[in-house]
mmCIF file of N, CA and C in Angstrom:
data_model
loop_
_atom_site.group_PDB
_atom_site.id
_atom_site.type_symbol
_atom_site.label_atom_id
_atom_site.label_comp_id
_atom_site.label_asym_id
_atom_site.label_seq_id
_atom_site.Cartn_x
_atom_site.Cartn_y
_atom_site.Cartn_z
ATOM 1 N N UNK D 1 -60.586 22.825 -108.268
ATOM 2 C CA UNK D 1 -61.415 23.941 -107.827
ATOM 3 C C UNK D 1 -62.451 24.234 -108.903
ATOM 4 N N UNK D 2 -63.683 24.406 -108.508
ATOM 5 C CA UNK D 2 -64.768 24.784 -109.407
ATOM 6 C C UNK D 2 -64.479 26.171 -109.954
ATOM 7 N N UNK D 3 -64.773 26.458 -111.236
ATOM 8 C CA UNK D 3 -64.398 27.744 -111.824
ATOM 9 C C UNK D 3 -65.026 28.958 -111.140
ATOM 10 N N UNK D 4 -66.146 28.779 -110.437
ATOM 11 C CA UNK D 4 -66.786 29.914 -109.791
ATOM 12 C C UNK D 4 -66.365 30.107 -108.339
ATOM 13 N N UNK D 5 -65.586 29.180 -107.795
ATOM 14 C CA UNK D 5 -65.160 29.292 -106.401
ATOM 15 C C UNK D 5 -64.239 30.487 -106.216
ATOM 16 N N UNK D 6 -64.400 31.208 -105.111
ATOM 17 C CA UNK D 6 -63.452 32.286 -104.819
ATOM 18 C C UNK D 6 -62.058 31.699 -104.578
ATOM 19 N N UNK D 7 -61.039 32.400 -105.026
ATOM 20 C CA UNK D 7 -59.658 31.968 -104.801
ATOM 21 C C UNK D 7 -59.197 32.545 -103.469
ATOM 22 N N UNK D 8 -59.098 31.701 -102.466
ATOM 23 C CA UNK D 8 -58.686 32.136 -101.130
ATOM 24 C C UNK D 8 -57.177 32.105 -100.959
ATOM 25 N N UNK D 9 -56.458 31.787 -102.015
ATOM 26 C CA UNK D 9 -54.994 31.732 -102.004
ATOM 27 C C UNK D 9 -54.469 30.779 -100.929
ATOM 28 N N UNK D 10 -55.051 29.590 -100.896
ATOM 29 C CA UNK D 10 -54.619 28.583 -99.931
ATOM 30 C C UNK D 10 -53.824 27.466 -100.596
ATOM 31 N N UNK D 11 -53.472 27.632 -101.866
ATOM 32 C CA UNK D 11 -52.668 26.629 -102.555
ATOM 33 C C UNK D 11 -51.350 26.414 -101.828
ATOM 34 N N UNK D 12 -51.038 25.179 -101.495
ATOM 35 C CA UNK D 12 -49.817 24.865 -100.770
ATOM 36 C C UNK D 12 -49.951 24.955 -99.261
ATOM 37 N N UNK D 13 -51.099 25.406 -98.775
ATOM 38 C CA UNK D 13 -51.338 25.517 -97.331
ATOM 39 C C UNK D 13 -52.254 24.381 -96.878
ATOM 40 N N UNK D 14 -52.036 23.923 -95.662
ATOM 41 C CA UNK D 14 -52.878 22.906 -95.027
ATOM 42 C C UNK D 14 -53.486 23.512 -93.766
ATOM 43 N N UNK D 15 -54.628 22.988 -93.381
ATOM 44 C CA UNK D 15 -55.219 23.411 -92.109
ATOM 45 C C UNK D 15 -54.232 23.092 -90.987
ATOM 46 N N UNK D 16 -54.204 23.932 -89.983
ATOM 47 C CA UNK D 16 -53.238 23.791 -88.889
ATOM 48 C C UNK D 16 -53.426 22.496 -88.100
ATOM 49 N N UNK D 17 -54.655 21.977 -88.061
ATOM 50 C CA UNK D 17 -54.923 20.735 -87.352
ATOM 51 C C UNK D 17 -56.222 20.130 -87.881
ATOM 52 N N UNK D 18 -56.548 18.950 -87.400
ATOM 53 C CA UNK D 18 -57.741 18.239 -87.870
ATOM 54 C C UNK D 18 -59.017 19.012 -87.556
ATOM 55 N N UNK D 19 -59.089 19.628 -86.390
ATOM 56 C CA UNK D 19 -60.271 20.399 -85.995
ATOM 57 C C UNK D 19 -60.476 21.567 -86.961
ATOM 58 N N UNK D 20 -59.400 22.272 -87.307
ATOM 59 C CA UNK D 20 -59.491 23.383 -88.254
ATOM 60 C C UNK D 20 -59.929 22.876 -89.623
ATOM 61 N N UNK D 21 -59.378 21.748 -90.058
ATOM 62 C CA UNK D 21 -59.738 21.161 -91.361
ATOM 63 C C UNK D 21 -61.233 20.870 -91.428
ATOM 64 N N UNK D 22 -61.758 20.217 -90.405
ATOM 65 C CA UNK D 22 -63.182 19.869 -90.378
ATOM 66 C C UNK D 22 -64.059 21.120 -90.314
ATOM 67 N N UNK D 23 -63.685 22.053 -89.469
ATOM 68 C CA UNK D 23 -64.475 23.276 -89.317
ATOM 69 C C UNK D 23 -64.478 24.092 -90.611
ATOM 70 N N UNK D 24 -63.328 24.180 -91.282
ATOM 71 C CA UNK D 24 -63.239 24.940 -92.529
ATOM 72 C C UNK D 24 -64.091 24.287 -93.617
ATOM 73 N N UNK D 25 -64.023 22.979 -93.685
ATOM 74 C CA UNK D 25 -64.844 22.270 -94.673
ATOM 75 C C UNK D 25 -66.325 22.533 -94.426
ATOM 76 N N UNK D 26 -66.743 22.416 -93.179
ATOM 77 C CA UNK D 26 -68.152 22.605 -92.832
ATOM 78 C C UNK D 26 -68.604 24.053 -93.032
ATOM 79 N N UNK D 27 -67.781 25.009 -92.652
ATOM 80 C CA UNK D 27 -68.185 26.418 -92.682
ATOM 81 C C UNK D 27 -68.007 27.086 -94.037
ATOM 82 N N UNK D 28 -66.967 26.712 -94.780
ATOM 83 C CA UNK D 28 -66.623 27.438 -96.008
ATOM 84 C C UNK D 28 -66.638 26.545 -97.247
ATOM 85 N N UNK D 29 -65.904 25.474 -97.245
ATOM 86 C CA UNK D 29 -65.722 24.689 -98.466
ATOM 87 C C UNK D 29 -67.002 24.081 -99.008
ATOM 88 N N UNK D 30 -67.893 23.639 -98.154
ATOM 89 C CA UNK D 30 -69.127 23.001 -98.616
ATOM 90 C C UNK D 30 -69.930 23.952 -99.503
ATOM 91 N N UNK D 31 -69.941 25.228 -99.175
ATOM 92 C CA UNK D 31 -70.731 26.197 -99.934
ATOM 93 C C UNK D 31 -69.867 27.149 -100.749
ATOM 94 N N UNK D 32 -68.606 26.827 -100.948
ATOM 95 C CA UNK D 32 -67.693 27.745 -101.612
ATOM 96 C C UNK D 32 -68.164 28.143 -103.015
ATOM 97 N N UNK D 33 -68.810 27.240 -103.733
ATOM 98 C CA UNK D 33 -69.291 27.592 -105.073
ATOM 99 C C UNK D 33 -70.477 28.551 -105.017
ATOM 100 N N UNK D 34 -71.084 28.693 -103.851
ATOM 101 C CA UNK D 34 -72.223 29.596 -103.683
ATOM 102 C C UNK D 34 -71.817 30.957 -103.126
ATOM 103 N N UNK D 35 -70.530 31.139 -102.838
ATOM 104 C CA UNK D 35 -70.061 32.399 -102.251
ATOM 105 C C UNK D 35 -69.678 33.379 -103.349
ATOM 106 N N UNK D 36 -70.260 34.569 -103.275
ATOM 107 C CA UNK D 36 -69.931 35.652 -104.197
ATOM 108 C C UNK D 36 -69.106 36.672 -103.441
ATOM 109 N N UNK D 37 -67.915 36.945 -103.920
ATOM 110 C CA UNK D 37 -67.016 37.880 -103.249
ATOM 111 C C UNK D 37 -67.528 39.305 -103.358
ATOM 112 N N UNK D 38 -67.624 39.990 -102.223
ATOM 113 C CA UNK D 38 -68.017 41.395 -102.196
ATOM 114 C C UNK D 38 -66.833 42.308 -101.902
ATOM 115 N N UNK D 39 -65.901 41.830 -101.074
ATOM 116 C CA UNK D 39 -64.712 42.617 -100.726
ATOM 117 C C UNK D 39 -63.667 41.678 -100.147
ATOM 118 N N UNK D 40 -62.393 42.061 -100.314
ATOM 119 C CA UNK D 40 -61.319 41.273 -99.714
ATOM 120 C C UNK D 40 -60.082 42.138 -99.543
ATOM 121 N N UNK D 41 -59.229 41.702 -98.616
ATOM 122 C CA UNK D 41 -57.942 42.367 -98.391
ATOM 123 C C UNK D 41 -56.932 41.311 -97.964
ATOM 124 N N UNK D 42 -55.764 41.348 -98.596
ATOM 125 C CA UNK D 42 -54.657 40.456 -98.238
ATOM 126 C C UNK D 42 -53.567 41.294 -97.580
ATOM 127 N N UNK D 43 -53.193 40.930 -96.369
ATOM 128 C CA UNK D 43 -52.158 41.647 -95.625
ATOM 129 C C UNK D 43 -50.804 40.972 -95.860
ATOM 130 N N UNK D 44 -49.715 41.734 -95.745
ATOM 131 C CA UNK D 44 -48.378 41.176 -95.954
ATOM 132 C C UNK D 44 -48.005 40.058 -94.976
ATOM 133 N N UNK D 45 -48.627 40.038 -93.798
ATOM 134 C CA UNK D 45 -48.286 39.024 -92.797
ATOM 135 C C UNK D 45 -48.945 37.671 -93.042
ATOM 136 N N UNK D 46 -49.709 37.550 -94.131
ATOM 137 C CA UNK D 46 -50.370 36.292 -94.445
ATOM 138 C C UNK D 46 -51.842 36.261 -94.084
ATOM 139 N N UNK D 47 -52.325 37.252 -93.376
ATOM 140 C CA UNK D 47 -53.749 37.312 -93.034
ATOM 141 C C UNK D 47 -54.539 37.793 -94.248
ATOM 142 N N UNK D 48 -55.770 37.354 -94.333
ATOM 143 C CA UNK D 48 -56.663 37.893 -95.358
ATOM 144 C C UNK D 48 -58.059 38.013 -94.775
ATOM 145 N N UNK D 49 -58.806 38.941 -95.353
ATOM 146 C CA UNK D 49 -60.130 39.295 -94.862
ATOM 147 C C UNK D 49 -61.077 39.308 -96.054
ATOM 148 N N UNK D 50 -62.240 38.670 -95.909
ATOM 149 C CA UNK D 50 -63.161 38.511 -97.036
ATOM 150 C C UNK D 50 -64.600 38.744 -96.574
ATOM 151 N N UNK D 51 -65.386 39.365 -97.453
ATOM 152 C CA UNK D 51 -66.833 39.474 -97.253
ATOM 153 C C UNK D 51 -67.483 38.802 -98.462
ATOM 154 N N UNK D 52 -68.323 37.820 -98.191
ATOM 155 C CA UNK D 52 -69.018 37.071 -99.237
ATOM 156 C C UNK D 52 -70.525 37.163 -99.040
ATOM 157 N N UNK D 53 -71.239 37.087 -100.141
ATOM 158 C CA UNK D 53 -72.671 36.834 -100.088
ATOM 159 C C UNK D 53 -72.840 35.346 -100.341
ATOM 160 N N UNK D 54 -73.584 34.671 -99.480
ATOM 161 C CA UNK D 54 -73.827 33.242 -99.639
ATOM 162 C C UNK D 54 -75.144 33.070 -100.390
ATOM 163 N N UNK D 55 -75.053 32.803 -101.676
ATOM 164 C CA UNK D 55 -76.232 32.675 -102.525
ATOM 165 C C UNK D 55 -77.134 31.521 -102.096
ATOM 166 N N UNK D 56 -76.581 30.493 -101.467
ATOM 167 C CA UNK D 56 -77.368 29.340 -101.029
ATOM 168 C C UNK D 56 -78.361 29.720 -99.938
ATOM 169 N N UNK D 57 -78.043 30.728 -99.134
ATOM 170 C CA UNK D 57 -78.903 31.104 -98.013
ATOM 171 C C UNK D 57 -80.226 31.688 -98.498
ATOM 172 N N UNK D 58 -80.237 32.257 -99.690
ATOM 173 C CA UNK D 58 -81.484 32.843 -100.193
ATOM 174 C C UNK D 58 -82.583 31.794 -100.342
ATOM 175 N N UNK D 59 -82.200 30.513 -100.386
ATOM 176 C CA UNK D 59 -83.170 29.430 -100.498
ATOM 177 C C UNK D 59 -83.504 28.827 -99.133
ATOM 178 N N UNK D 60 -82.917 29.347 -98.088
ATOM 179 C CA UNK D 60 -83.102 28.775 -96.752
ATOM 180 C C UNK D 60 -84.191 29.459 -95.956
ATOM 181 N N UNK D 61 -83.960 29.567 -94.672
ATOM 182 C CA UNK D 61 -84.911 30.133 -93.730
ATOM 183 C C UNK D 61 -84.982 31.645 -93.935
ATOM 184 N N UNK D 62 -86.187 32.216 -94.091
ATOM 185 C CA UNK D 62 -86.302 33.673 -94.247
ATOM 186 C C UNK D 62 -85.656 34.408 -93.072
ATOM 187 N N UNK D 63 -84.894 35.426 -93.388
ATOM 188 C CA UNK D 63 -84.240 36.234 -92.363
ATOM 189 C C UNK D 63 -82.874 35.724 -91.943
ATOM 190 N N UNK D 64 -82.469 34.559 -92.431
ATOM 191 C CA UNK D 64 -81.152 34.022 -92.090
ATOM 192 C C UNK D 64 -80.073 34.921 -92.706
ATOM 193 N N UNK D 65 -79.008 35.257 -91.957
ATOM 194 C CA UNK D 65 -77.957 36.124 -92.499
ATOM 195 C C UNK D 65 -77.343 35.541 -93.770
ATOM 196 N N UNK D 66 -77.200 36.385 -94.790
ATOM 197 C CA UNK D 66 -76.702 35.940 -96.084
ATOM 198 C C UNK D 66 -75.244 36.290 -96.329
ATOM 199 N N UNK D 67 -74.615 36.994 -95.396
ATOM 200 C CA UNK D 67 -73.233 37.418 -95.586
ATOM 201 C C UNK D 67 -72.296 36.622 -94.697
ATOM 202 N N UNK D 68 -71.129 36.323 -95.248
ATOM 203 C CA UNK D 68 -70.100 35.598 -94.512
ATOM 204 C C UNK D 68 -68.860 36.474 -94.444
ATOM 205 N N UNK D 69 -68.389 36.721 -93.238
ATOM 206 C CA UNK D 69 -67.106 37.401 -93.026
ATOM 207 C C UNK D 69 -66.099 36.304 -92.697
ATOM 208 N N UNK D 70 -64.980 36.315 -93.409
ATOM 209 C CA UNK D 70 -63.964 35.275 -93.229
ATOM 210 C C UNK D 70 -62.619 35.925 -92.968
ATOM 211 N N UNK D 71 -61.970 35.504 -91.894
ATOM 212 C CA UNK D 71 -60.618 35.953 -91.552
ATOM 213 C C UNK D 71 -59.710 34.730 -91.595
ATOM 214 N N UNK D 72 -58.795 34.729 -92.539
ATOM 215 C CA UNK D 72 -57.819 33.646 -92.657
ATOM 216 C C UNK D 72 -56.487 34.110 -92.085
ATOM 217 N N UNK D 73 -55.859 33.252 -91.320
ATOM 218 C CA UNK D 73 -54.538 33.524 -90.756
ATOM 219 C C UNK D 73 -53.594 32.438 -91.254
ATOM 220 N N UNK D 74 -52.624 32.832 -92.059
ATOM 221 C CA UNK D 74 -51.667 31.881 -92.618
ATOM 222 C C UNK D 74 -50.352 31.944 -91.853
ATOM 223 N N UNK D 75 -49.815 30.787 -91.519
ATOM 224 C CA UNK D 75 -48.457 30.697 -90.987
ATOM 225 C C UNK D 75 -47.582 30.457 -92.214
ATOM 226 N N UNK D 76 -46.919 31.498 -92.685
ATOM 227 C CA UNK D 76 -46.225 31.441 -93.972
ATOM 228 C C UNK D 76 -45.108 30.404 -94.017
ATOM 229 N N UNK D 77 -44.314 30.306 -92.968
ATOM 230 C CA UNK D 77 -43.211 29.334 -92.972
ATOM 231 C C UNK D 77 -43.703 27.900 -92.804
ATOM 232 N N UNK D 78 -44.694 27.698 -91.962
ATOM 233 C CA UNK D 78 -45.224 26.353 -91.716
ATOM 234 C C UNK D 78 -46.196 25.918 -92.819
ATOM 235 N N UNK D 79 -46.654 26.873 -93.627
ATOM 236 C CA UNK D 79 -47.622 26.607 -94.702
ATOM 237 C C UNK D 79 -48.924 26.016 -94.154
ATOM 238 N N UNK D 80 -49.381 26.574 -93.025
ATOM 239 C CA UNK D 80 -50.648 26.168 -92.434
ATOM 240 C C UNK D 80 -51.547 27.386 -92.300
ATOM 241 N N UNK D 81 -52.834 27.129 -92.064
ATOM 242 C CA UNK D 81 -53.766 28.234 -91.852
ATOM 243 C C UNK D 81 -54.761 27.903 -90.757
ATOM 244 N N UNK D 82 -55.275 28.944 -90.174
ATOM 245 C CA UNK D 82 -56.403 28.906 -89.237
ATOM 246 C C UNK D 82 -57.405 29.920 -89.757
ATOM 247 N N UNK D 83 -58.621 29.876 -89.242
ATOM 248 C CA UNK D 83 -59.620 30.825 -89.722
ATOM 249 C C UNK D 83 -60.647 31.100 -88.638
ATOM 250 N N UNK D 84 -61.349 32.193 -88.830
ATOM 251 C CA UNK D 84 -62.531 32.528 -88.043
ATOM 252 C C UNK D 84 -63.541 33.068 -89.044
ATOM 253 N N UNK D 85 -64.802 32.857 -88.768
ATOM 254 C CA UNK D 85 -65.829 33.363 -89.664
ATOM 255 C C UNK D 85 -67.067 33.728 -88.859
ATOM 256 N N UNK D 86 -67.913 34.526 -89.488
ATOM 257 C CA UNK D 86 -69.178 34.909 -88.873
ATOM 258 C C UNK D 86 -70.179 35.184 -89.985
ATOM 259 N N UNK D 87 -71.442 34.894 -89.718
ATOM 260 C CA UNK D 87 -72.494 35.289 -90.647
ATOM 261 C C UNK D 87 -73.145 36.549 -90.100
ATOM 262 N N UNK D 88 -73.438 37.459 -90.993
ATOM 263 C CA UNK D 88 -74.019 38.736 -90.608
ATOM 264 C C UNK D 88 -75.115 39.110 -91.604
ATOM 265 N N UNK D 89 -76.129 39.874 -91.164
ATOM 266 C CA UNK D 89 -77.209 40.247 -92.070
ATOM 267 C C UNK D 89 -76.886 41.440 -92.977
ATOM 268 N N UNK D 90 -75.920 42.265 -92.598
ATOM 269 C CA UNK D 90 -75.599 43.468 -93.366
ATOM 270 C C UNK D 90 -74.110 43.514 -93.704
ATOM 271 N N UNK D 91 -73.762 44.029 -94.892
ATOM 272 C CA UNK D 91 -72.350 44.151 -95.244
ATOM 273 C C UNK D 91 -71.550 44.947 -94.216
ATOM 274 N N UNK D 92 -72.112 46.023 -93.713
ATOM 275 C CA UNK D 92 -71.390 46.843 -92.737
ATOM 276 C C UNK D 92 -71.085 46.067 -91.462
ATOM 277 N N UNK D 93 -71.956 45.151 -91.089
ATOM 278 C CA UNK D 93 -71.707 44.334 -89.901
ATOM 279 C C UNK D 93 -70.584 43.328 -90.168
ATOM 280 N N UNK D 94 -70.551 42.765 -91.371
ATOM 281 C CA UNK D 94 -69.459 41.861 -91.735
ATOM 282 C C UNK D 94 -68.134 42.622 -91.762
ATOM 283 N N UNK D 95 -68.151 43.836 -92.311
ATOM 284 C CA UNK D 95 -66.945 44.667 -92.339
ATOM 285 C C UNK D 95 -66.475 44.973 -90.921
ATOM 286 N N UNK D 96 -67.391 45.326 -90.053
ATOM 287 C CA UNK D 96 -67.054 45.649 -88.668
ATOM 288 C C UNK D 96 -66.389 44.462 -87.980
ATOM 289 N N UNK D 97 -66.930 43.285 -88.190
ATOM 290 C CA UNK D 97 -66.375 42.063 -87.592
ATOM 291 C C UNK D 97 -64.926 41.884 -88.032
ATOM 292 N N UNK D 98 -64.640 42.132 -89.324
ATOM 293 C CA UNK D 98 -63.281 41.998 -89.844
ATOM 294 C C UNK D 98 -62.362 43.110 -89.341
ATOM 295 N N UNK D 99 -62.877 44.314 -89.261
ATOM 296 C CA UNK D 99 -62.087 45.448 -88.758
ATOM 297 C C UNK D 99 -61.619 45.164 -87.333
ATOM 298 N N UNK D 100 -62.479 44.582 -86.534
ATOM 299 C CA UNK D 100 -62.121 44.260 -85.153
ATOM 300 C C UNK D 100 -61.182 43.056 -85.043
ATOM 301 N N UNK D 101 -60.878 42.452 -86.161
ATOM 302 C CA UNK D 101 -59.885 41.372 -86.210
ATOM 303 C C UNK D 101 -58.619 41.818 -86.925
ATOM 304 N N UNK D 102 -58.496 43.130 -87.140
ATOM 305 C CA UNK D 102 -57.248 43.671 -87.659
ATOM 306 C C UNK D 102 -57.265 44.183 -89.085
ATOM 307 N N UNK D 103 -58.357 44.069 -89.790
ATOM 308 C CA UNK D 103 -58.403 44.568 -91.161
ATOM 309 C C UNK D 103 -58.482 46.092 -91.160
ATOM 310 N N UNK D 104 -57.621 46.765 -91.928
ATOM 311 C CA UNK D 104 -57.725 48.220 -92.029
ATOM 312 C C UNK D 104 -59.082 48.595 -92.640
ATOM 313 N N UNK D 105 -59.811 49.517 -92.020
ATOM 314 C CA UNK D 105 -61.159 49.860 -92.489
ATOM 315 C C UNK D 105 -61.231 50.229 -93.975
ATOM 316 N N UNK D 106 -60.275 50.966 -94.466
ATOM 317 C CA UNK D 106 -60.329 51.395 -95.868
ATOM 318 C C UNK D 106 -60.065 50.248 -96.834
ATOM 319 N N UNK D 107 -59.495 49.160 -96.350
ATOM 320 C CA UNK D 107 -59.131 48.049 -97.224
ATOM 321 C C UNK D 107 -60.247 47.038 -97.450
ATOM 322 N N UNK D 108 -61.346 47.152 -96.719
ATOM 323 C CA UNK D 108 -62.430 46.180 -96.858
ATOM 324 C C UNK D 108 -63.705 46.853 -97.354
ATOM 325 N N UNK D 109 -63.541 47.922 -98.113
ATOM 326 C CA UNK D 109 -64.682 48.644 -98.664
ATOM 327 C C UNK D 109 -65.367 47.840 -99.754
ATOM 328 N N UNK D 110 -66.673 47.978 -99.810
ATOM 329 C CA UNK D 110 -67.459 47.330 -100.849
ATOM 330 C C UNK D 110 -67.578 48.260 -102.046
ATOM 331 N N UNK D 111 -67.856 47.699 -103.187
ATOM 332 C CA UNK D 111 -68.055 48.494 -104.397
ATOM 333 C C UNK D 111 -69.240 49.430 -104.193
ATOM 334 N N UNK D 112 -69.211 50.614 -104.798
ATOM 335 C CA UNK D 112 -70.348 51.537 -104.675
ATOM 336 C C UNK D 112 -71.655 50.856 -105.076
ATOM 337 N N UNK D 113 -72.693 51.123 -104.293
ATOM 338 C CA UNK D 113 -73.997 50.545 -104.572
ATOM 339 C C UNK D 113 -74.217 49.182 -103.949
ATOM 340 N N UNK D 114 -73.214 48.655 -103.259
ATOM 341 C CA UNK D 114 -73.333 47.353 -102.613
ATOM 342 C C UNK D 114 -73.643 47.560 -101.145
ATOM 343 N N UNK D 115 -74.668 46.921 -100.650
ATOM 344 C CA UNK D 115 -74.923 46.940 -99.206
ATOM 345 C C UNK D 115 -75.882 48.012 -98.769
ATOM 346 N N UNK D 116 -75.692 48.471 -97.534
ATOM 347 C CA UNK D 116 -76.613 49.391 -96.890
ATOM 348 C C UNK D 116 -76.375 50.823 -97.337
ATOM 349 N N UNK D 117 -77.232 51.696 -96.902
ATOM 350 C CA UNK D 117 -77.087 53.104 -97.274
ATOM 351 C C UNK D 117 -75.886 53.713 -96.572
ATOM 352 N N UNK D 118 -75.366 54.769 -97.137
ATOM 353 C CA UNK D 118 -74.206 55.456 -96.565
ATOM 354 C C UNK D 118 -74.488 55.918 -95.136
ATOM 355 N N UNK D 119 -75.700 56.373 -94.850
ATOM 356 C CA UNK D 119 -76.022 56.898 -93.535
ATOM 357 C C UNK D 119 -75.925 55.822 -92.451
ATOM 358 N N UNK D 120 -76.330 54.580 -92.732
ATOM 359 C CA UNK D 120 -76.258 53.537 -91.703
ATOM 360 C C UNK D 120 -74.955 52.764 -91.736
ATOM 361 N N UNK D 121 -74.285 52.745 -92.879
ATOM 362 C CA UNK D 121 -73.093 51.920 -93.027
ATOM 363 C C UNK D 121 -71.960 52.365 -92.097
ATOM 364 N N UNK D 122 -71.627 53.639 -92.052
ATOM 365 C CA UNK D 122 -70.484 54.095 -91.270
ATOM 366 C C UNK D 122 -70.638 53.811 -89.776
ATOM 367 N N UNK D 123 -71.764 54.165 -89.120
ATOM 368 C CA UNK D 123 -71.873 53.853 -87.681
ATOM 369 C C UNK D 123 -71.807 52.364 -87.389
ATOM 370 N N UNK D 124 -72.393 51.536 -88.220
ATOM 371 C CA UNK D 124 -72.391 50.098 -87.969
ATOM 372 C C UNK D 124 -70.975 49.532 -88.120
ATOM 373 N N UNK D 125 -70.233 49.963 -89.134
ATOM 374 C CA UNK D 125 -68.873 49.442 -89.366
ATOM 375 C C UNK D 125 -67.992 49.693 -88.159
ATOM 376 N N UNK D 126 -68.199 50.778 -87.454
ATOM 377 C CA UNK D 126 -67.312 51.145 -86.344
ATOM 378 C C UNK D 126 -67.859 50.723 -84.985
ATOM 379 N N UNK D 127 -68.984 50.009 -84.947
ATOM 380 C CA UNK D 127 -69.698 49.782 -83.690
ATOM 381 C C UNK D 127 -69.182 48.620 -82.832
ATOM 382 N N UNK D 128 -68.396 47.740 -83.339
ATOM 383 C CA UNK D 128 -67.916 46.650 -82.503
ATOM 384 C C UNK D 128 -68.071 45.300 -83.152
ATOM 385 N N UNK D 129 -69.168 45.013 -83.767
ATOM 386 C CA UNK D 129 -69.407 43.851 -84.591
ATOM 387 C C UNK D 129 -68.993 42.490 -84.089
ATOM 388 N N UNK D 130 -68.752 42.313 -82.816
ATOM 389 C CA UNK D 130 -68.302 40.986 -82.365
ATOM 390 C C UNK D 130 -69.438 40.094 -81.969
#
């Protein structure tokens, strides 16, 4: 693992199937060294929720969403994982996407000063984000 890569706590876990392995590599692993963690939550059931800024996108197409919301689902006994992800333009939208996948709202808060203003952040986080 590159020293700057986020630790997704997948040591000892394998993708649940070949399709998941390929999709995870394409969506997350290829740019993992470019992902800056903004918020995360690990649930006791093996699920985890992450909000990343993708630094590589800043060099891409103007207006392309720079945030990645990642939901990992671990099968603890089988030592496998599945995932879902989405790119969003605003931190509050990434948070909303994760909240609608089971993340407790208070557990995926960003550090003060990160993201949108307080006035727009709360309505967007609760709006549906799918």
